[in-house]
Amino acid sequence: MALVHSAKANFNCSGFFEVTISKTFCICALLRVAVCLGFSGILDPQYRLITSVLGWTAYLICRTVYFQGFNEGKKDLKILFINNDKGWGGGQEHLKDLVIELLHNGVEVHFVVRFGSKSSTRFRELGVSVHQLPGHGLKDLLALQQLVVLLRRERFDIVSINREHDLLLTALAWKIAFPCRKSGRLMMSYHTATTRKQLLLGSVDAIICVSEHVRSRLLQANPGFTGKVSVLYNGIAIGGPPSVDKFNFDRHRRFFQKDGFPLIGMVGDFFKNQGEFVDMIPQLKQSFPALKVVFVGDNSDRALLDPLLAKIDMLGVENDVIFTGKVPREKIPDLFYDLDLSVTTYRNEGFGVVHLESLAAGTPVVAYNEGGFVDIFKGTHAGVLVDGRSDDFIAAVIDLLNDHENRFSMGVDGYELVKMKYSVQGMGQNYLAFYRKLSGTL
């Protein structure tokens, strides 16, 4: 009894060295018992049966004590998210929403982030453990060492890599931390489309892609991982259905109070082919002289913005274009309430959470039939997917702006689609089921 109590006391310690000492203590005790009983059996053959029974009993006791102490106090799942990025954008917002749902379901969540990054502050606001690693470059070796220590100390059920650039560092740390027997499962999440060869992707046990588009692009360059890939869609927080006023083209606007019908918006960073839609504005204005086009997104990068501004000036549509800059997340529903139509000319979107936000506000979408958002709109009445070029896109926009009844009907269907398939609660449950299956806790 003293042996068991002493070992169990050590297991209640959370540090790596205490756990290691406890494990060694149990193994040594087991060997000592086995040796003593073995000699007894050799000296007196009639006791060999009882020696075997007692030996196995001693083994099972030590094994039970070890794992009981190791698992004591553990929650349903213990997950580490690797997000060693210096910025904060849509991917981090999605991850934050997911973590909130996981916390509601009893999951213990940890983050690895870059030292001093925005993520270190914003993820810590969730009340989770945040571990900061040094920045990239010469400090990678220090980051590797710190990550190895963290993995061995915490023994996570799931380690989820959430940026392509973190795969190499994390996979190396994983191999060093557990050279013989793995502890938990390592997985990779892809939120953007890539056709690059992924070094050390074979180290992971599972891969999540946020759309079929992301999945197909990944497998183009990494065809050997088809069996490891699953597609899990993003979700958003969704409130009540759009008000009746939304479906009045002459309604009072909440965000763009000085503007009327038609108001078209494109939301996203300024590398997403906004220039192609700017080229369409003169033709659209022939049908709708009062047209206003809104570009929503962080416009602080002059290298991206200046070419767009030059094109706007060249076409003479500077009075028809509005730049909002980055809009606070809580204002997004009002912004989409004001828009009569949401558009995108970007063909390589990973998924397109902004389109879910548009649909949730009752605003239909026109997009090319390429990219992750095809999964959202294909086979639905919530948006129009255009096969073809700019002329076909312009025609689709004009048709919808002219047909109020159809546009409003699409707005109603869009809200119902998001409510049914893309709620943040549904996303949380889908990810939780995936994590449990991967870790073997189902």
CSV table of N, CA and C in Angstrom, one decimal, residues 327-411:
chain,number,residue,atom,x,y,z
A,327,VAL,N,-13.8,47.0,-41.1
A,327,VAL,CA,-15.0,47.2,-40.4
A,327,VAL,C,-15.0,46.4,-39.2
A,328,PRO,N,-15.4,46.9,-38.0
A,328,PRO,CA,-15.5,46.1,-36.8
A,328,PRO,C,-16.4,44.9,-37.0
A,329,ARG,N,-16.1,43.8,-36.4
A,329,ARG,CA,-16.9,42.6,-36.6
A,329,ARG,C,-18.4,42.8,-36.3
A,330,GLU,N,-18.6,43.5,-35.2
A,330,GLU,CA,-20.0,43.7,-34.8
A,330,GLU,C,-20.8,44.6,-35.7
A,331,LYS,N,-20.2,45.3,-36.7
A,331,LYS,CA,-20.9,46.1,-37.6
A,331,LYS,C,-21.1,45.4,-39.0
A,332,ILE,N,-20.6,44.2,-39.1
A,332,ILE,CA,-20.7,43.4,-40.3
A,332,ILE,C,-22.2,43.1,-40.7
A,333,PRO,N,-23.0,42.7,-39.7
A,333,PRO,CA,-24.5,42.5,-40.1
A,333,PRO,C,-25.1,43.7,-40.7
A,334,ASP,N,-24.8,44.9,-40.1
A,334,ASP,CA,-25.4,46.2,-40.7
A,334,ASP,C,-24.9,46.4,-42.1
A,335,LEU,N,-23.6,46.2,-42.3
A,335,LEU,CA,-23.0,46.4,-43.6
A,335,LEU,C,-23.7,45.5,-44.7
A,336,PHE,N,-23.9,44.2,-44.4
A,336,PHE,CA,-24.6,43.4,-45.3
A,336,PHE,C,-26.1,43.6,-45.5
A,337,TYR,N,-26.7,44.1,-44.4
A,337,TYR,CA,-28.1,44.6,-44.5
A,337,TYR,C,-28.2,45.6,-45.5
A,338,ASP,N,-27.3,46.5,-45.6
A,338,ASP,CA,-27.3,47.6,-46.6
A,338,ASP,C,-27.1,47.2,-48.0
A,339,LEU,N,-26.3,46.2,-48.2
A,339,LEU,CA,-26.0,45.8,-49.6
A,339,LEU,C,-27.1,45.1,-50.3
A,340,ASP,N,-27.3,45.5,-51.5
A,340,ASP,CA,-28.3,44.8,-52.3
A,340,ASP,C,-27.8,43.5,-52.9
A,341,LEU,N,-26.5,43.5,-53.1
A,341,LEU,CA,-25.8,42.3,-53.7
A,341,LEU,C,-24.4,42.3,-53.2
A,342,SER,N,-23.9,41.1,-52.9
A,342,SER,CA,-22.5,40.9,-52.5
A,342,SER,C,-21.9,40.1,-53.7
A,343,VAL,N,-20.7,40.5,-54.1
A,343,VAL,CA,-20.0,39.9,-55.2
A,343,VAL,C,-18.6,39.6,-54.8
A,344,THR,N,-18.0,38.6,-55.6
A,344,THR,CA,-16.5,38.4,-55.5
A,344,THR,C,-16.1,37.9,-56.9
A,345,THR,N,-14.9,38.5,-57.3
A,345,THR,CA,-14.3,38.0,-58.6
A,345,THR,C,-13.0,37.2,-58.3
A,346,TYR,N,-12.9,36.8,-57.0
A,346,TYR,CA,-11.7,36.0,-56.6
A,346,TYR,C,-12.0,34.5,-56.9
A,347,ARG,N,-11.1,33.8,-57.5
A,347,ARG,CA,-11.3,32.5,-57.9
A,347,ARG,C,-10.5,31.4,-57.1
A,348,ASN,N,-9.8,31.8,-56.0
A,348,ASN,CA,-9.0,30.9,-55.3
A,348,ASN,C,-9.3,31.0,-53.8
A,349,GLU,N,-10.6,31.4,-53.4
A,349,GLU,CA,-11.0,31.5,-52.0
A,349,GLU,C,-10.9,30.1,-51.4
A,350,GLY,N,-10.4,30.1,-50.1
A,350,GLY,CA,-10.4,28.8,-49.4
A,350,GLY,C,-11.8,28.3,-49.1
A,351,PHE,N,-12.6,29.2,-48.5
A,351,PHE,CA,-14.0,28.9,-48.2
A,351,PHE,C,-14.9,30.1,-48.4
A,352,GLY,N,-14.7,31.1,-47.6
A,352,GLY,CA,-15.5,32.3,-47.8
A,352,GLY,C,-16.5,32.6,-46.7
A,353,VAL,N,-16.0,32.8,-45.5
A,353,VAL,CA,-16.9,33.0,-44.4
A,353,VAL,C,-17.7,34.3,-44.6
A,354,VAL,N,-17.1,35.3,-45.3
A,354,VAL,CA,-17.8,36.5,-45.6
A,354,VAL,C,-19.1,36.3,-46.4
A,355,HIS,N,-19.1,35.2,-47.2
A,355,HIS,CA,-20.3,34.9,-47.9
A,355,HIS,C,-21.4,34.3,-47.0
A,356,LEU,N,-21.0,33.6,-46.0
A,356,LEU,CA,-22.0,33.1,-45.0
A,356,LEU,C,-22.6,34.3,-44.3
A,357,GLU,N,-21.7,35.3,-44.0
A,357,GLU,CA,-22.2,36.5,-43.3
A,357,GLU,C,-23.2,37.3,-44.2
A,358,SER,N,-22.9,37.3,-45.5
A,358,SER,CA,-23.8,38.0,-46.4
A,358,SER,C,-25.2,37.2,-46.5
A,359,LEU,N,-25.1,35.9,-46.6
A,359,LEU,CA,-26.4,35.2,-46.6
A,359,LEU,C,-27.2,35.3,-45.3
A,360,ALA,N,-26.5,35.3,-44.2
A,360,ALA,CA,-27.2,35.4,-42.9
A,360,ALA,C,-27.9,36.7,-42.8
A,361,ALA,N,-27.4,37.8,-43.5
A,361,ALA,CA,-28.1,39.1,-43.5
A,361,ALA,C,-29.2,39.2,-44.6
A,362,GLY,N,-29.4,38.1,-45.4
A,362,GLY,CA,-30.4,38.2,-46.4
A,362,GLY,C,-29.9,38.7,-47.7
A,363,THR,N,-28.5,38.8,-47.9
A,363,THR,CA,-28.0,39.4,-49.2
A,363,THR,C,-27.4,38.3,-50.0
A,364,PRO,N,-28.0,38.0,-51.2
A,364,PRO,CA,-27.4,37.0,-52.1
A,364,PRO,C,-26.1,37.4,-52.7
A,365,VAL,N,-25.4,36.4,-53.3
A,365,VAL,CA,-24.0,36.5,-53.7
A,365,VAL,C,-23.9,36.1,-55.2
A,366,VAL,N,-23.1,36.9,-55.9
A,366,VAL,CA,-22.7,36.5,-57.3
A,366,VAL,C,-21.2,36.3,-57.3
A,367,ALA,N,-20.8,35.1,-57.8
A,367,ALA,CA,-19.4,34.7,-57.8
A,367,ALA,C,-19.1,33.9,-59.0
A,368,TYR,N,-17.8,33.8,-59.3
A,368,TYR,CA,-17.4,32.8,-60.3
A,368,TYR,C,-17.5,31.4,-59.8
A,369,ASN,N,-17.7,30.4,-60.6
A,369,ASN,CA,-17.8,29.0,-60.3
A,369,ASN,C,-16.5,28.4,-60.0
A,370,GLU,N,-15.7,29.0,-59.2
A,370,GLU,CA,-14.3,28.5,-58.8
A,370,GLU,C,-14.0,29.0,-57.4
A,371,GLY,N,-13.4,28.1,-56.6
A,371,GLY,CA,-13.1,28.4,-55.3
A,371,GLY,C,-13.9,27.6,-54.2
A,372,GLY,N,-13.5,27.8,-53.0
A,372,GLY,CA,-14.1,27.1,-51.9
A,372,GLY,C,-15.6,27.4,-51.7
A,373,PHE,N,-16.0,28.6,-52.0
A,373,PHE,CA,-17.4,28.9,-51.8
A,373,PHE,C,-18.4,28.2,-52.7
A,374,VAL,N,-17.9,27.5,-53.7
A,374,VAL,CA,-18.7,26.7,-54.6
A,374,VAL,C,-19.5,25.7,-53.7
A,375,ASP,N,-18.8,25.2,-52.7
A,375,ASP,CA,-19.5,24.2,-51.8
A,375,ASP,C,-20.7,24.8,-51.2
A,376,ILE,N,-20.7,26.1,-50.9
A,376,ILE,CA,-21.8,26.8,-50.2
A,376,ILE,C,-23.0,26.9,-51.2
A,377,PHE,N,-22.7,27.4,-52.4
A,377,PHE,CA,-23.8,27.8,-53.3
A,377,PHE,C,-24.3,26.7,-54.3
A,378,LYS,N,-23.4,25.7,-54.6
A,378,LYS,CA,-23.8,24.8,-55.6
A,378,LYS,C,-25.1,24.0,-55.2
A,379,GLY,N,-26.1,24.0,-56.1
A,379,GLY,CA,-27.3,23.3,-55.8
A,379,GLY,C,-28.3,24.1,-54.9
A,380,THR,N,-28.0,25.4,-54.6
A,380,THR,CA,-28.9,26.2,-53.8
A,380,THR,C,-29.5,27.4,-54.5
A,381,HIS,N,-30.4,28.1,-53.9
A,381,HIS,CA,-31.0,29.3,-54.5
A,381,HIS,C,-30.5,30.5,-53.7
A,382,ALA,N,-29.3,30.4,-53.1
A,382,ALA,CA,-28.8,31.5,-52.3
A,382,ALA,C,-27.8,32.4,-53.0
A,383,GLY,N,-27.3,32.0,-54.2
A,383,GLY,CA,-26.4,32.8,-54.9
A,383,GLY,C,-26.3,32.3,-56.4
A,384,VAL,N,-25.5,33.1,-57.2
A,384,VAL,CA,-25.4,32.7,-58.6
A,384,VAL,C,-23.9,32.5,-58.8
A,385,LEU,N,-23.6,31.3,-59.4
A,385,LEU,CA,-22.2,30.9,-59.7
A,385,LEU,C,-22.1,31.1,-61.3
A,386,VAL,N,-21.1,31.9,-61.7
A,386,VAL,CA,-21.0,32.3,-63.1
A,386,VAL,C,-19.9,31.4,-63.7
A,387,ASP,N,-20.3,30.8,-64.8
A,387,ASP,CA,-19.3,30.1,-65.7
A,387,ASP,C,-19.0,31.0,-66.8
A,388,GLY,N,-17.8,31.4,-67.0
A,388,GLY,CA,-17.5,32.3,-68.1
A,388,GLY,C,-16.6,33.5,-67.7
A,389,ARG,N,-16.7,34.6,-68.4
A,389,ARG,CA,-15.9,35.8,-68.2
A,389,ARG,C,-16.6,37.0,-67.6
A,390,SER,N,-16.0,38.1,-67.7
A,390,SER,CA,-16.6,39.3,-67.2
A,390,SER,C,-18.0,39.7,-67.7
A,391,ASP,N,-18.2,39.5,-69.0
A,391,ASP,CA,-19.5,39.8,-69.6
A,391,ASP,C,-20.6,38.9,-69.0
A,392,ASP,N,-20.3,37.7,-68.7
A,392,ASP,CA,-21.3,36.8,-68.1
A,392,ASP,C,-21.5,37.2,-66.6
A,393,PHE,N,-20.5,37.7,-66.0
A,393,PHE,CA,-20.6,38.1,-64.6
A,393,PHE,C,-21.5,39.4,-64.6
A,394,ILE,N,-21.2,40.3,-65.4
A,394,ILE,CA,-22.0,41.6,-65.5
A,394,ILE,C,-23.5,41.3,-65.8
A,395,ALA,N,-23.7,40.3,-66.7
A,395,ALA,CA,-25.1,40.0,-67.0
A,395,ALA,C,-25.8,39.4,-65.8
A,396,ALA,N,-25.1,38.6,-65.0
A,396,ALA,CA,-25.7,38.0,-63.8
A,396,ALA,C,-26.1,39.0,-62.8
A,397,VAL,N,-25.2,40.0,-62.6
A,397,VAL,CA,-25.4,41.1,-61.6
A,397,VAL,C,-26.6,41.9,-62.1
A,398,ILE,N,-26.7,42.3,-63.3
A,398,ILE,CA,-27.8,43.1,-63.9
A,398,ILE,C,-29.1,42.4,-63.7
A,399,ASP,N,-29.1,41.1,-64.0
A,399,ASP,CA,-30.4,40.3,-63.9
A,399,ASP,C,-30.9,40.3,-62.5
A,400,LEU,N,-30.0,40.2,-61.5
A,400,LEU,CA,-30.5,40.1,-60.1
A,400,LEU,C,-30.9,41.5,-59.6
A,401,LEU,N,-30.2,42.5,-60.0
A,401,LEU,CA,-30.6,43.9,-59.6
A,401,LEU,C,-32.0,44.3,-60.2
A,402,ASN,N,-32.3,43.8,-61.4
A,402,ASN,CA,-33.6,44.1,-62.0
A,402,ASN,C,-34.7,43.3,-61.5
A,403,ASP,N,-34.4,42.1,-60.9
A,403,ASP,CA,-35.5,41.2,-60.4
A,403,ASP,C,-35.6,41.2,-58.9
A,404,HIS,N,-36.3,42.2,-58.3
A,404,HIS,CA,-36.4,42.3,-56.9
A,404,HIS,C,-37.0,41.1,-56.2
A,405,GLU,N,-38.0,40.5,-56.8
A,405,GLU,CA,-38.7,39.4,-56.2
A,405,GLU,C,-37.7,38.2,-56.1
A,406,ASN,N,-37.0,37.9,-57.1
A,406,ASN,CA,-36.1,36.8,-57.1
A,406,ASN,C,-34.9,37.0,-56.1
A,407,ARG,N,-34.4,38.3,-56.1
A,407,ARG,CA,-33.3,38.6,-55.2
A,407,ARG,C,-33.7,38.5,-53.8
A,408,PHE,N,-34.9,39.0,-53.4
A,408,PHE,CA,-35.4,38.9,-52.1
A,408,PHE,C,-35.7,37.4,-51.7
A,409,SER,N,-36.2,36.6,-52.6
A,409,SER,CA,-36.4,35.2,-52.3
A,409,SER,C,-35.1,34.5,-52.1
A,410,MET,N,-34.0,34.9,-52.8
A,410,MET,CA,-32.7,34.3,-52.6
A,410,MET,C,-32.2,34.7,-51.2
A,411,GLY,N,-32.5,35.9,-50.8
A,411,GLY,CA,-32.1,36.4,-49.5
A,411,GLY,C,-32.7,35.6,-48.4
